[in-house]
Coordinates of C-alpha atoms and ligand atoms in Angstrom, one line a residue:
M1 CA 0.0 0.0 0.0
R2 CA 1.3 3.5 -0.9
Q3 CA 2.0 5.5 2.2
A4 CA 3.6 8.9 2.9
A5 CA 6.4 8.4 5.4
I6 CA 8.2 11.1 7.2
T7 CA 11.9 10.3 6.6
G8 CA 13.5 13.6 7.3
W9 CA 13.1 16.3 10.0
G10 CA 14.9 19.5 10.8
K11 CA 14.4 22.8 12.7
C12 CA 15.8 26.3 12.7
A13 CA 15.4 28.3 16.0
P14 CA 17.2 31.7 15.7
D15 CA 19.8 32.1 18.5
N16 CA 18.4 35.5 19.6
I17 CA 16.4 35.0 22.9
L18 CA 13.8 37.4 24.2
S19 CA 13.2 36.6 27.9
N20 CA 10.2 37.4 30.1
D21 CA 12.5 39.9 31.9
D22 CA 13.2 41.6 28.5
L23 CA 9.5 41.9 27.9
A24 CA 9.1 43.6 31.3
T25 CA 11.3 46.4 30.0
L26 CA 8.8 47.1 27.2
F27 CA 5.5 47.2 29.2
D28 CA 4.0 46.5 32.5
T29 CA 4.5 42.7 33.0
N30 CA 6.8 40.3 34.9
D31 CA 8.2 36.8 34.7
E32 CA 6.0 35.5 37.4
W33 CA 2.8 36.5 35.6
I34 CA 3.9 35.2 32.2
T35 CA 5.2 31.9 33.6
S36 CA 2.2 31.2 35.7
R37 CA -0.4 32.2 33.1
T38 CA 1.3 30.7 30.0
G39 CA 4.2 28.4 30.9
M40 CA 6.5 30.6 28.6
K41 CA 9.9 31.6 29.8
E42 CA 11.5 32.8 26.5
R43 CA 11.0 33.0 22.8
R44 CA 13.3 33.5 19.7
I45 CA 13.5 36.5 17.5
S46 CA 14.7 36.1 13.9
H47 CA 17.0 38.5 12.1
V48 CA 16.3 36.9 8.7
P49 CA 13.1 36.6 6.7
I50 CA 10.9 33.5 6.8
S51 CA 12.3 32.1 3.5
E52 CA 15.9 32.0 5.0
L53 CA 14.7 30.5 8.3
S54 CA 12.7 27.9 6.3
H55 CA 15.7 27.2 4.0
I56 CA 17.8 26.1 7.0
A57 CA 15.1 23.9 8.5
A58 CA 14.4 22.3 5.1
A59 CA 18.1 21.7 4.3
R60 CA 18.5 20.0 7.6
A61 CA 15.4 17.8 6.9
L62 CA 16.8 16.8 3.5
A63 CA 20.2 15.9 5.0
C64 CA 18.4 13.9 7.7
A65 CA 16.6 11.9 4.9
G66 CA 19.8 11.6 2.9
V67 CA 18.3 13.1 -0.3
N68 CA 19.4 15.8 -2.7
A69 CA 17.5 19.0 -3.2
D70 CA 17.0 18.5 -6.9
D71 CA 15.1 15.3 -6.2
V72 CA 12.3 17.2 -4.3
D73 CA 8.9 17.2 -6.1
M74 CA 7.1 19.8 -4.0
I75 CA 7.8 22.4 -1.3
I76 CA 4.9 23.6 0.8
L77 CA 5.4 26.5 3.2
G78 CA 2.8 26.7 5.9
S79 CA 2.8 30.1 7.5
C80 CA 0.9 33.4 7.9
S81 CA 4.0 35.7 7.8
F82 CA 5.2 35.4 4.2
D83 CA 8.0 37.6 3.0
S84 CA 5.9 38.4 0.0
Q85 CA 2.6 37.4 -1.4
V86 CA 3.6 37.8 -5.1
P87 CA 5.8 35.9 -5.8
N88 CA 5.1 33.3 -3.1
S89 CA 7.7 32.7 -0.4
S90 CA 8.1 29.0 -1.1
S91 CA 9.6 29.9 -4.5
R92 CA 12.4 31.7 -2.7
I93 CA 13.0 28.5 -0.6
Q94 CA 13.2 26.6 -3.8
Q95 CA 15.9 29.0 -5.0
L96 CA 17.9 28.9 -1.8
L97 CA 17.7 25.1 -1.6
Q98 CA 18.4 24.8 -5.4
A99 CA 15.5 22.4 -5.6
S100 CA 14.8 23.4 -9.1
N101 CA 12.5 20.4 -9.9
A102 CA 10.1 21.3 -7.1
A103 CA 6.6 22.8 -7.3
C104 CA 6.1 25.5 -4.7
M105 CA 3.0 26.3 -2.6
D106 CA 2.3 28.8 0.2
L107 CA -0.4 27.7 2.6
N108 CA -2.1 29.7 5.3
T109 CA -4.3 28.4 8.1
A110 CA -2.5 30.5 10.7
C111 CA -1.1 28.5 13.6
T112 CA -2.2 25.2 12.1
S113 CA -0.4 25.9 8.8
G114 CA 2.5 23.5 9.4
M115 CA 0.2 20.6 10.1
Y116 CA -2.2 21.4 7.2
A117 CA 1.0 21.5 4.9
L118 CA 1.8 18.0 6.2
S119 CA -1.8 16.9 5.5
V120 CA -1.8 18.3 1.9
A121 CA 1.6 16.8 1.1
S122 CA 0.7 13.4 2.5
A123 CA -2.5 13.3 0.5
M124 CA -0.8 14.3 -2.7
I125 CA 1.8 11.6 -2.2
K126 CA -0.8 8.9 -1.4
A127 CA -2.8 10.0 -4.5
G128 CA 0.3 9.5 -6.7
T129 CA 0.4 13.2 -7.7
I130 CA 4.0 13.6 -6.3
N131 CA 6.5 11.1 -4.9
N132 CA 7.9 13.3 -2.2
A133 CA 7.7 16.8 -0.6
V134 CA 9.4 19.1 1.8
I135 CA 6.9 20.8 4.1
I136 CA 7.8 23.7 6.4
G137 CA 6.0 25.3 9.3
A138 CA 7.6 28.6 9.8
E139 CA 6.8 32.0 11.2
V140 CA 8.6 35.4 11.6
I141 CA 5.9 37.1 13.7
H142 CA 7.9 39.8 15.4
P143 CA 7.7 42.5 12.6
F144 CA 3.9 42.5 12.7
M145 CA 3.6 42.1 16.5
D146 CA 2.2 45.1 18.4
W147 CA 5.0 45.3 21.0
T148 CA 3.0 47.9 22.9
D149 CA 0.2 45.4 23.7
R150 CA 1.1 43.2 26.6
N151 CA -2.0 41.0 26.0
V152 CA -0.4 39.5 22.8
A153 CA 3.2 40.5 22.7
I154 CA 4.2 38.0 25.4
L155 CA 2.8 35.0 23.6
F156 CA 4.6 34.7 20.2
G157 CA 8.1 33.9 18.9
D158 CA 9.8 33.1 15.6
G159 CA 11.0 29.7 14.3
A160 CA 10.9 27.1 11.6
A161 CA 10.7 23.3 11.3
A162 CA 10.5 21.0 8.3
F163 CA 9.7 17.4 7.3
Y164 CA 10.7 15.5 4.2
L165 CA 7.9 13.0 3.2
E166 CA 8.3 10.3 0.6
A167 CA 6.1 7.6 -0.9
E168 CA 6.7 4.1 0.5
D169 CA 5.1 0.9 -0.8
T170 CA 4.8 -1.1 2.3
E171 CA 2.4 -3.1 4.4
E172 CA 3.7 -1.3 7.5
N173 CA 1.5 1.7 8.4
V174 CA 3.6 4.9 8.4
G175 CA 2.8 8.6 8.2
I176 CA -0.6 10.1 8.8
Q177 CA -3.1 7.3 9.7
A178 CA -6.1 9.4 10.4
E179 CA -6.9 13.1 10.7
A180 CA -9.7 15.6 11.3
L181 CA -9.6 19.2 10.0
G182 CA -12.0 22.1 10.6
C183 CA -12.7 25.8 11.0
I184 CA -15.0 27.7 13.4
A185 CA -15.4 30.7 11.1
D186 CA -18.0 32.4 13.3
S187 CA -15.1 33.0 15.6
R188 CA -12.8 34.4 13.0
D189 CA -12.9 37.9 14.6
I190 CA -11.7 36.9 18.0
L191 CA -8.1 36.7 16.7
A192 CA -7.3 39.1 13.9
V193 CA -4.3 41.2 13.0
N194 CA -5.5 44.5 11.6
G195 CA -3.1 46.2 9.3
V196 CA -1.8 43.1 7.5
G197 CA -3.5 42.3 4.1
L198 CA -4.7 44.0 1.0
K199 CA -7.8 45.3 2.5
Y200 CA -5.6 47.9 4.3
A201 CA -3.9 49.1 1.1
N202 CA -4.6 52.7 0.1
Q203 CA -6.8 53.2 3.2
G204 CA -4.3 55.5 5.1
W205 CA -3.3 52.7 7.5
P206 CA 0.2 53.5 8.8
L207 CA 2.7 51.1 7.1
G208 CA 4.3 48.7 9.6
T209 CA 1.7 49.2 12.3
T210 CA -0.7 46.6 13.5
L211 CA -3.6 46.4 15.9
W212 CA -4.5 43.0 17.2
D213 CA -8.1 41.9 18.0
F214 CA -7.4 39.3 20.6
E215 CA -10.0 37.8 22.9
G216 CA -7.6 35.6 24.9
R217 CA -10.2 34.0 27.2
E218 CA -12.6 33.1 24.4
I219 CA -9.7 31.7 22.2
F220 CA -8.6 29.7 25.2
K221 CA -12.0 28.1 25.6
Q222 CA -12.6 27.4 21.9
A223 CA -9.0 26.0 21.5
I224 CA -9.7 23.3 24.1
T225 CA -13.1 22.3 22.8
G226 CA -12.0 22.5 19.2
M227 CA -8.9 20.4 19.7
Q228 CA -10.7 17.9 22.0
S229 CA -13.4 17.3 19.4
G230 CA -10.8 17.1 16.6
C231 CA -8.9 14.4 18.6
E232 CA -12.0 12.4 19.2
K233 CA -12.9 12.5 15.5
A234 CA -9.4 11.4 14.5
L235 CA -9.2 8.7 17.1
G236 CA -12.8 7.5 16.1
K237 CA -11.6 7.1 12.5
M238 CA -9.1 4.5 13.7
G239 CA -11.4 3.1 16.3
I240 CA -8.9 3.7 19.1
S241 CA -8.6 5.8 22.3
T242 CA -5.8 7.9 23.7
S243 CA -4.5 4.9 25.6
D244 CA -3.4 3.4 22.2
V245 CA -1.4 6.6 21.5
D246 CA 2.3 6.6 22.5
I247 CA 2.7 10.4 22.7
V248 CA 0.6 13.5 22.4
I249 CA 2.4 16.5 20.9
P250 CA 0.0 19.5 20.9
H251 CA 0.2 23.0 19.5
Q252 CA 1.9 25.1 22.2
A253 CA -0.1 28.3 22.8
N254 CA -0.5 28.1 26.5
L255 CA 0.5 25.5 29.0
R256 CA -2.9 25.7 30.7
I257 CA -4.6 24.9 27.4
I258 CA -2.3 21.9 26.9
E259 CA -3.0 20.7 30.5
A260 CA -6.8 21.2 30.2
L261 CA -6.8 19.3 26.9
A262 CA -4.7 16.5 28.3
Q263 CA -7.1 16.2 31.3
R264 CA -10.2 16.0 29.0
L265 CA -8.5 13.4 26.8
K266 CA -7.2 11.4 29.8
V267 CA -3.6 11.7 28.7
P268 CA -1.1 11.3 31.5
N269 CA 1.8 13.8 31.8
E270 CA 4.4 11.2 30.8
K271 CA 2.7 10.9 27.4
L272 CA 2.6 14.7 26.8
F273 CA 5.4 16.6 25.0
V274 CA 5.8 20.3 26.0
N275 CA 8.4 22.8 24.9
I276 CA 6.5 26.0 25.3
H277 CA 8.9 27.3 27.9
R278 CA 11.7 27.5 25.3
Y279 CA 9.9 29.1 22.4
G280 CA 6.4 30.5 23.3
N281 CA 3.9 30.1 20.4
M282 CA 5.6 30.1 17.0
S283 CA 2.3 29.8 15.3
A284 CA 2.8 27.5 12.2
A285 CA 6.2 26.4 13.4
T286 CA 5.0 25.3 16.8
A287 CA 3.6 21.8 16.3
P288 CA 6.3 20.8 13.7
M289 CA 9.1 22.1 16.0
A290 CA 7.6 20.1 18.9
I291 CA 7.5 16.9 16.9
V292 CA 11.1 17.4 15.7
E293 CA 12.3 18.1 19.3
A294 CA 10.4 15.1 20.6
V295 CA 12.2 12.9 18.1
E296 CA 15.6 14.5 18.8
E297 CA 15.1 14.1 22.5
K298 CA 14.1 10.4 22.0
H299 CA 10.5 10.8 23.3
V300 CA 9.5 9.3 20.0
T301 CA 10.7 5.8 19.2
S302 CA 10.3 3.5 16.2
G303 CA 6.7 2.8 15.2
D304 CA 5.2 5.2 17.8
L305 CA 1.7 6.5 17.2
I306 CA 1.7 10.3 17.7
L307 CA -1.4 12.5 18.3
V308 CA -1.0 16.1 17.2
P309 CA -3.9 18.5 18.0
A310 CA -3.6 22.1 16.9
F311 CA -5.6 25.3 16.5
G312 CA -5.1 28.8 15.1
A313 CA -6.8 32.0 13.9
G314 CA -9.8 31.3 11.7
L315 CA -10.4 29.5 14.1
T316 CA -8.8 26.6 12.3
W317 CA -8.2 23.3 14.0
S318 CA -6.6 20.0 13.2
A319 CA -5.9 16.6 14.8
Q320 CA -3.6 14.1 13.2
L321 CA -2.5 10.6 14.2
I322 CA 0.9 10.0 12.8
R323 CA 2.7 6.6 12.8
W324 CA 6.5 7.2 13.0
G325 CA 8.7 5.0 10.9
Q326 CA 11.6 2.7 12.1
R327 CA 14.3 5.3 11.8
C328 CA 14.7 7.9 14.6
E329 CA 18.2 9.0 13.8
P330 CA 19.2 11.3 10.9
I331 CA 21.0 9.6 8.0
A332 CA 23.3 12.7 7.8
T333 CA 23.6 16.3 9.1
T334 CA 24.6 19.5 7.4
D335 CA 26.6 22.4 8.8
I336 CA 24.4 25.0 7.2
A337 CA 23.5 27.7 9.6
L338 CA 22.0 31.2 9.9
P339 CA 24.3 34.2 9.5
E340 CA 25.4 35.8 12.8
C341 CA 23.2 38.5 14.2
K342 CA 24.8 41.6 15.8
E343 CA 21.7 43.0 17.4
S344 CA 20.0 41.6 20.5
A345 CA 16.4 40.3 20.4
L346 CA 15.4 43.2 22.6
D347 CA 17.0 45.7 20.2
I348 CA 15.1 44.2 17.3
V349 CA 11.7 44.3 18.9
T350 CA 12.3 47.7 20.4
R351 CA 12.7 49.0 16.9
V352 CA 9.4 47.5 15.9
A353 CA 7.7 49.0 19.0
E354 CA 9.1 52.5 18.1
T355 CA 7.5 52.2 14.7
H356 CA 4.1 51.5 16.4
L357 CA 4.5 54.4 18.7
K358 CA 5.6 56.8 15.9
N359 CA 2.7 55.7 13.6
P360 CA -0.2 54.7 15.7
A361 CA -3.1 53.1 13.9
Ligands
COA1 C1 -3.8 35.5 26.7 C2 -3.9 34.7 28.0 C3 -2.5 34.2 28.4 C4 -4.4 35.6 29.1 O1 -4.5 34.9 30.3 P1 -5.8 35.1 31.2 O2 -5.6 34.2 32.4 O3 -7.0 34.7 30.4 O4 -5.7 36.6 31.6 P2 -6.8 37.7 31.4 O5 -6.8 38.1 29.9 O6 -8.1 37.3 32.0 O7 -6.1 38.9 32.2 C5 -6.1 38.8 33.6 C6 -5.4 40.1 34.1 O8 -4.0 40.1 33.8 C7 -3.7 41.3 33.0 N1 -2.7 41.0 32.0 C8 -2.9 40.7 30.7 N2 -1.7 40.5 30.1 C9 -0.8 40.7 31.1 C10 0.7 40.7 31.0 N3 1.3 40.3 29.9 N4 1.3 40.9 32.2 C11 0.7 41.2 33.3 N5 -0.7 41.3 33.4 C12 -1.4 41.0 32.3 C13 -5.0 41.7 32.4 O9 -5.0 43.1 32.1 C14 -6.0 41.4 33.5 O10 -6.0 42.4 34.5 P3 -7.4 42.9 35.2 O11 -7.9 41.6 35.8 O12 -6.9 43.9 36.1 O13 -8.2 43.3 34.0 C15 -4.8 33.5 27.8 O14 -6.2 33.9 27.7 C16 -4.5 32.7 26.6 O15 -3.5 32.0 26.5 N6 -5.4 32.7 25.5 C17 -5.2 32.0 24.3 C18 -3.9 32.1 23.7 C19 -4.0 32.3 22.2 O16 -5.0 32.7 21.8 N7 -2.9 32.0 21.5 C20 -2.9 32.3 20.1 C21 -3.8 31.4 19.3 S1 -2.9 30.1 18.4

């Protein structure tokens, strides 16, 4: 049976760290509040655009799978912070990777984009449209963050993670085994970034300034119910329960959301992977990065069944059951890395905050 196996994985977390104490220099907040309300301690700030961050993660995933860039059939970039809309950003990743035989697609479902990219690539491989794909979940959020708004600015960070998927004709079940995808569009206004998108062009909106509509408590509630019902649907398709799952790797938006979801799904702590303290919420990069780190840290072993619930603006949601293959070690590594950054994370975001203060929306 034709399956879409994940045979390469890689990540790119910028070195620049923005701590809770750094945030306390921008507005009235503190480490104790952020840690106890969200589980976050620090997040990364990128000094390069999303295509460059994605390129590093993708090159690492290709090395891990032991394949050459010119053998790649498809690149899908899942994100909501594209460098440019026309041309698309995945075409720039093709250029940087020198993957000249690859089709290129940008995909936006906000925080779930990385997992939707995995879903699309997997379905195209199973259908025989392509034989392999690189999918990337990546985000460079800091340029359109409102660094004067403590309600949202504490929550997000930048990062990228990638998977290489390839067709395998095997009786062994590998890759996505079941999934459920959806969107609660009646709640699309509870998380909205005003100032980004063509509807603001020629309307006198100050360039580089955003205003976030963000009903944190409402998103919190809907995230839990949306992910819970998604997980139940995906588990139902396989006729199994969470006790048959080896590890749950959820989207990391708030530790309290993760814990509430785990409680409802009856998932014990030892089956739950959490890395929110290191990165905050990297939107589309979050779930892919958590899977990559769970593999690297050996929380995922050969043949494990992984449950990945996620949600994002829209409100989009997803739940996927992924069977990992036999190999948990990379075939090879690459020494490709980001260029050095001379500015601190705090310097970078202070510059963005000043733009907001100079040009209020
Ligand atoms: C945003 C979130 C952390 C807020 O936590 P909360 O416990 O709901 O906190 P509230 O919004 O009720 O605020 C409680 C108080 O803390 C204050 N507060 C808000 N942000 C603060 C900050 N960064 N530092 C200190 N105090 C803060 C509020 O002003 C409020 O004060 P008040 O009671 O005097 O009005 C939480 O709702 C959340 O995680 N929501 C979902 C996350 C999400 O949407 N992620 C993106 C989607 S992928």
